[in-house]
mmCIF file of C-alpha atoms in Angstrom:
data_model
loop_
_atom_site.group_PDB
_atom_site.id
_atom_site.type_symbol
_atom_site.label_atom_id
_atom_site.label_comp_id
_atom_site.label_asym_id
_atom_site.label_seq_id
_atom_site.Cartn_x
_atom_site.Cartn_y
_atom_site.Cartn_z
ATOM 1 C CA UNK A 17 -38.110 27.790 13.960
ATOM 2 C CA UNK A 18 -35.341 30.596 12.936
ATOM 3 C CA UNK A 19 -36.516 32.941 9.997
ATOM 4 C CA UNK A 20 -33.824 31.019 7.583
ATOM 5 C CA UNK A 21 -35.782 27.625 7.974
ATOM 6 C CA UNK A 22 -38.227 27.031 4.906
ATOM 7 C CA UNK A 23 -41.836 24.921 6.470
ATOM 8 C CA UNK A 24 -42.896 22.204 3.584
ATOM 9 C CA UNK A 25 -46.331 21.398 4.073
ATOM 10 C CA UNK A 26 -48.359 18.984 2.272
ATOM 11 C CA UNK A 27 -51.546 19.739 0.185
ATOM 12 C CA UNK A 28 -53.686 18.626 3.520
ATOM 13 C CA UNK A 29 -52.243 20.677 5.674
ATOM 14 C CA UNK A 30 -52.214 23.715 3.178
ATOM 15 C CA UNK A 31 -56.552 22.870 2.812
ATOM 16 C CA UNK A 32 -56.908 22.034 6.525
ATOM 17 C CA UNK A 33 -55.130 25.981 7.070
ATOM 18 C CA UNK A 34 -57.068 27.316 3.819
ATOM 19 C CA UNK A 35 -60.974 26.019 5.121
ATOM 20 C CA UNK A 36 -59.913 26.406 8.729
ATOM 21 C CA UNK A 37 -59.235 29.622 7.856
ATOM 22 C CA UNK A 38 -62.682 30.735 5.661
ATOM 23 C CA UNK A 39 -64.434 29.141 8.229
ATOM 24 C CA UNK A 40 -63.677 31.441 11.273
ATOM 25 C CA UNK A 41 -63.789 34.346 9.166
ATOM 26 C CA UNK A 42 -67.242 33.343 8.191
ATOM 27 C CA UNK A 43 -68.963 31.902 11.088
ATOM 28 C CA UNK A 44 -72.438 32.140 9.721
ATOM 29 C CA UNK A 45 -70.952 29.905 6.153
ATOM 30 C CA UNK A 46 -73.528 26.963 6.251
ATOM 31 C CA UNK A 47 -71.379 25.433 3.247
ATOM 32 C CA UNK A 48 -69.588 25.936 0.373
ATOM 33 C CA UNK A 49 -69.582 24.226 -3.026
ATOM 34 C CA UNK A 50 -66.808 24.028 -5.497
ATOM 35 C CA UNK A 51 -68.233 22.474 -8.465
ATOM 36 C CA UNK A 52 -65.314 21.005 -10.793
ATOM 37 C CA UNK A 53 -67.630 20.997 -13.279
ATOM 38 C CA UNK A 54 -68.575 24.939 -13.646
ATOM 39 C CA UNK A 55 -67.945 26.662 -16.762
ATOM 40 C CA UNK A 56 -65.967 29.660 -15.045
ATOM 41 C CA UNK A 57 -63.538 29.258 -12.268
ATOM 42 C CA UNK A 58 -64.085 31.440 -9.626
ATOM 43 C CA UNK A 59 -61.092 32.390 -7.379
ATOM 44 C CA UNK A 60 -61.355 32.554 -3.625
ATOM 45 C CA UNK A 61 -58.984 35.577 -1.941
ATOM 46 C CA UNK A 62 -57.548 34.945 1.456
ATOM 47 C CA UNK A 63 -55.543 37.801 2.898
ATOM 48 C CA UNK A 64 -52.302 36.734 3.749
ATOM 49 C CA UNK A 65 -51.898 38.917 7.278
ATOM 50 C CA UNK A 66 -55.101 39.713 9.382
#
């Protein structure tokens, strides 16, 4: 793929790379919960470049 192409990915591939990511940076992460029902939204940071 040349640097002018654009990559469309769908929303599973985007959370398969998102949780695929977390979980190798945090190896010891027994789980995680994302309750839609919470009053506050809390935001999860991924860096972009490692």
């Amino acid at each position: 793929m040349n640097s002018n192409e654009i990559q469309h990915f769908s929303t599973d591939d985007i959370n398969e790379i998102v949780f695929t990511h977390i979980f190798t940076m945090f190896s010891n992460l027994q789980y995680l919960n994302f309750r839609s029902s919470s009053i506050c939204h809390e935001k999860l940071s991924i860096p972009t470049s490692l």
